[in-house]
Tab-separated table of N, CA and C in Angstrom:
chain	number	residue	atom	x	y	z
A	208	UNK	N	27.137	-20.848	14.683
A	208	UNK	CA	26.982	-19.795	14.587
A	208	UNK	C	26.095	-19.080	15.330
A	209	UNK	N	25.553	-18.235	15.929
A	209	UNK	CA	24.703	-17.641	16.564
A	209	UNK	C	23.117	-17.322	16.137
A	210	UNK	N	22.508	-16.816	16.406
A	210	UNK	CA	21.180	-16.688	15.762
A	210	UNK	C	20.986	-15.797	15.530
A	211	UNK	N	21.926	-14.597	15.347
A	211	UNK	CA	21.989	-12.869	14.617
A	211	UNK	C	23.041	-13.143	13.610
A	212	UNK	N	24.232	-13.988	13.773
A	212	UNK	CA	24.737	-14.185	12.670
A	212	UNK	C	23.936	-14.740	11.631
A	213	UNK	N	22.943	-16.247	11.555
A	213	UNK	CA	22.231	-17.141	11.173
A	213	UNK	C	22.025	-15.804	9.787
A	214	UNK	N	21.029	-15.141	10.915
A	214	UNK	CA	20.142	-13.661	10.372
A	214	UNK	C	20.521	-13.909	9.603
A	215	UNK	N	21.801	-12.713	9.639
A	215	UNK	CA	22.508	-12.120	9.058
A	215	UNK	C	23.293	-13.069	7.523
A	216	UNK	N	23.513	-14.073	7.761
A	216	UNK	CA	23.043	-14.982	6.423
A	216	UNK	C	21.604	-14.891	5.492
A	217	UNK	N	21.209	-15.165	6.344
A	217	UNK	CA	20.081	-15.517	4.998
A	217	UNK	C	19.391	-14.157	4.525
A	218	UNK	N	19.111	-13.216	4.983
A	218	UNK	CA	18.820	-11.838	4.406
A	218	UNK	C	20.141	-11.589	3.941
A	219	UNK	N	21.813	-12.067	3.647
A	219	UNK	CA	22.459	-11.719	2.537
A	219	UNK	C	22.819	-12.650	1.406
A	220	UNK	N	22.292	-14.241	1.907
A	220	UNK	CA	22.317	-14.947	0.657
A	220	UNK	C	20.959	-15.496	0.035
A	221	UNK	N	19.695	-15.256	0.777
A	221	UNK	CA	18.714	-16.020	0.063
A	221	UNK	C	18.338	-14.885	-0.671
A	222	UNK	N	17.378	-15.409	-1.756
A	222	UNK	CA	16.629	-14.791	-3.253
A	222	UNK	C	15.537	-14.012	-2.489
A	223	UNK	N	15.511	-13.013	-2.624
A	223	UNK	CA	14.252	-11.445	-1.707
A	223	UNK	C	13.232	-11.880	-1.821
A	224	UNK	N	12.654	-12.775	-2.754
A	224	UNK	CA	11.382	-13.226	-3.088
A	224	UNK	C	11.076	-14.922	-2.011
A	225	UNK	N	12.179	-15.168	-1.580
A	225	UNK	CA	12.045	-16.033	-0.939
A	225	UNK	C	12.096	-15.673	1.058
A	226	UNK	N	12.745	-15.317	1.211
A	226	UNK	CA	12.605	-14.284	2.693
A	226	UNK	C	11.508	-13.498	2.625
A	227	UNK	N	10.602	-12.880	1.022
A	227	UNK	CA	9.792	-11.844	1.291
A	227	UNK	C	8.261	-13.082	1.556
A	228	UNK	N	8.202	-13.990	0.882
A	228	UNK	CA	7.816	-15.528	1.395
A	228	UNK	C	7.040	-15.271	2.815
A	229	UNK	N	8.452	-16.382	3.028
A	229	UNK	CA	8.608	-15.983	4.132
A	229	UNK	C	8.502	-15.628	5.596
A	230	UNK	N	8.950	-14.472	5.139
A	230	UNK	CA	8.319	-12.964	6.699
A	230	UNK	C	8.137	-11.744	6.290
A	231	UNK	N	7.792	-11.548	5.060
A	231	UNK	CA	6.697	-10.312	4.783
A	231	UNK	C	7.717	-8.951	4.237
A	232	UNK	N	8.826	-9.240	4.558
A	232	UNK	CA	10.404	-8.148	4.624
A	232	UNK	C	9.899	-7.259	3.130
A	233	UNK	N	10.134	-5.974	2.670
A	233	UNK	CA	9.863	-5.816	1.459
A	233	UNK	C	10.382	-6.334	0.728
A	234	UNK	N	10.454	-6.718	-0.980
A	234	UNK	CA	11.118	-7.324	-1.949
A	234	UNK	C	12.481	-5.992	-1.992
A	235	UNK	N	11.929	-5.227	-2.291
A	235	UNK	CA	13.033	-4.030	-2.629
A	235	UNK	C	14.138	-3.166	-1.801
A	236	UNK	N	13.898	-3.464	-0.599
A	236	UNK	CA	14.662	-3.838	0.790
A	236	UNK	C	15.340	-4.654	0.667
A	237	UNK	N	15.030	-5.821	0.204
A	237	UNK	CA	15.868	-6.804	0.314
A	237	UNK	C	17.075	-6.713	-0.902
A	238	UNK	N	16.091	-6.514	-1.485
A	238	UNK	CA	17.556	-6.156	-3.272
A	238	UNK	C	18.275	-5.661	-2.928
A	239	UNK	N	17.852	-4.178	-2.511
A	239	UNK	CA	19.433	-3.324	-1.900
A	239	UNK	C	20.044	-2.828	-1.164
A	240	UNK	N	19.701	-4.250	-0.104
A	240	UNK	CA	20.383	-4.658	1.006
A	240	UNK	C	22.173	-5.301	0.338
A	241	UNK	N	20.969	-6.610	-0.269
A	241	UNK	CA	21.499	-7.512	-0.700
A	241	UNK	C	22.933	-7.221	-2.213
A	242	UNK	N	22.470	-6.134	-2.487
A	242	UNK	CA	22.952	-5.416	-3.928
A	242	UNK	C	23.780	-4.555	-3.304
A	243	UNK	N	23.809	-3.516	-2.474
A	243	UNK	CA	24.043	-2.680	-2.556
A	243	UNK	C	24.696	-2.330	-1.059
A	244	UNK	N	24.618	-3.110	-0.630
A	244	UNK	CA	24.551	-2.904	1.487
A	244	UNK	C	23.845	-1.672	2.018
A	245	UNK	N	22.468	-1.603	1.712
A	245	UNK	CA	21.717	-0.903	2.556
A	245	UNK	C	21.414	-1.451	3.332
A	246	UNK	N	20.592	-0.290	4.754
A	246	UNK	CA	19.806	-1.431	5.714
A	246	UNK	C	18.331	-1.423	5.459
A	247	UNK	N	18.588	-2.692	5.782
A	247	UNK	CA	16.611	-3.113	6.097
A	247	UNK	C	16.372	-1.931	6.719
A	248	UNK	N	16.609	-2.063	7.685
A	248	UNK	CA	15.488	-0.681	8.412
A	248	UNK	C	14.563	-2.079	10.043
A	249	UNK	N	13.968	-0.647	11.119
A	249	UNK	CA	13.262	-1.368	11.760
A	249	UNK	C	12.461	-2.608	10.727
A	250	UNK	N	12.341	-4.132	11.351
A	250	UNK	CA	11.720	-4.895	11.321
A	250	UNK	C	10.210	-4.441	11.953
A	251	UNK	N	8.906	-5.178	11.200
A	251	UNK	CA	8.354	-5.461	12.185
A	251	UNK	C	8.183	-6.851	13.246
A	252	UNK	N	7.587	-7.064	14.754
A	252	UNK	CA	7.502	-7.779	15.335
A	252	UNK	C	6.918	-8.969	14.468
A	253	UNK	N	6.281	-9.129	13.661
A	253	UNK	CA	5.699	-10.129	13.476
A	253	UNK	C	7.118	-10.477	11.644
A	254	UNK	N	7.711	-9.565	11.672
A	254	UNK	CA	9.060	-9.911	10.531
A	254	UNK	C	9.743	-10.054	11.317
A	255	UNK	N	10.209	-9.873	12.595
A	255	UNK	CA	11.193	-10.547	13.295
A	255	UNK	C	10.823	-11.967	13.526
A	256	UNK	N	9.584	-11.995	14.205
A	256	UNK	CA	9.101	-13.515	15.279
A	256	UNK	C	9.919	-14.543	13.355
A	257	UNK	N	9.618	-14.169	12.473
A	257	UNK	CA	9.400	-14.847	11.344
A	257	UNK	C	10.669	-14.647	10.975
A	258	UNK	N	11.987	-14.324	10.957
A	258	UNK	CA	12.902	-14.694	11.058
A	258	UNK	C	13.865	-14.920	11.864
A	259	UNK	N	13.160	-14.950	12.885
A	259	UNK	CA	13.803	-16.047	14.628
A	259	UNK	C	13.238	-17.401	14.272
A	260	UNK	N	11.970	-18.062	14.163
A	260	UNK	CA	11.795	-19.259	13.801
A	260	UNK	C	12.699	-19.659	12.504
A	261	UNK	N	12.695	-19.228	11.237
A	261	UNK	CA	13.280	-19.783	10.074
A	261	UNK	C	14.317	-19.765	11.168
A	262	UNK	N	15.304	-19.442	11.596
A	262	UNK	CA	16.735	-19.054	12.046
A	262	UNK	C	17.181	-20.702	12.570
A	263	UNK	N	15.563	-20.779	13.841
A	263	UNK	CA	15.298	-21.987	14.265
A	263	UNK	C	15.552	-23.199	14.218
A	264	UNK	N	14.594	-22.673	12.999
A	264	UNK	CA	14.736	-24.584	11.741
A	264	UNK	C	15.691	-25.038	10.797
A	265	UNK	N	16.637	-23.595	10.616
A	265	UNK	CA	18.140	-24.558	10.320
A	265	UNK	C	19.077	-24.450	11.092
A	266	UNK	N	19.358	-24.704	12.893
A	266	UNK	CA	20.475	-24.535	13.436
A	266	UNK	C	20.428	-25.819	14.407
């Protein structure tokens, strides 16, 4: 899997609370994304960097 696919999987299957702790992305946005397919929207640079770092650790 490439980095984009890995991030998509993280956002889809990891518990929202875990993602929030590691990245700072709002729990309610994550919950709506996982349950209803709502878009998360624009991430801050810090949130994107945290997701990228987490993805690198998994690969």
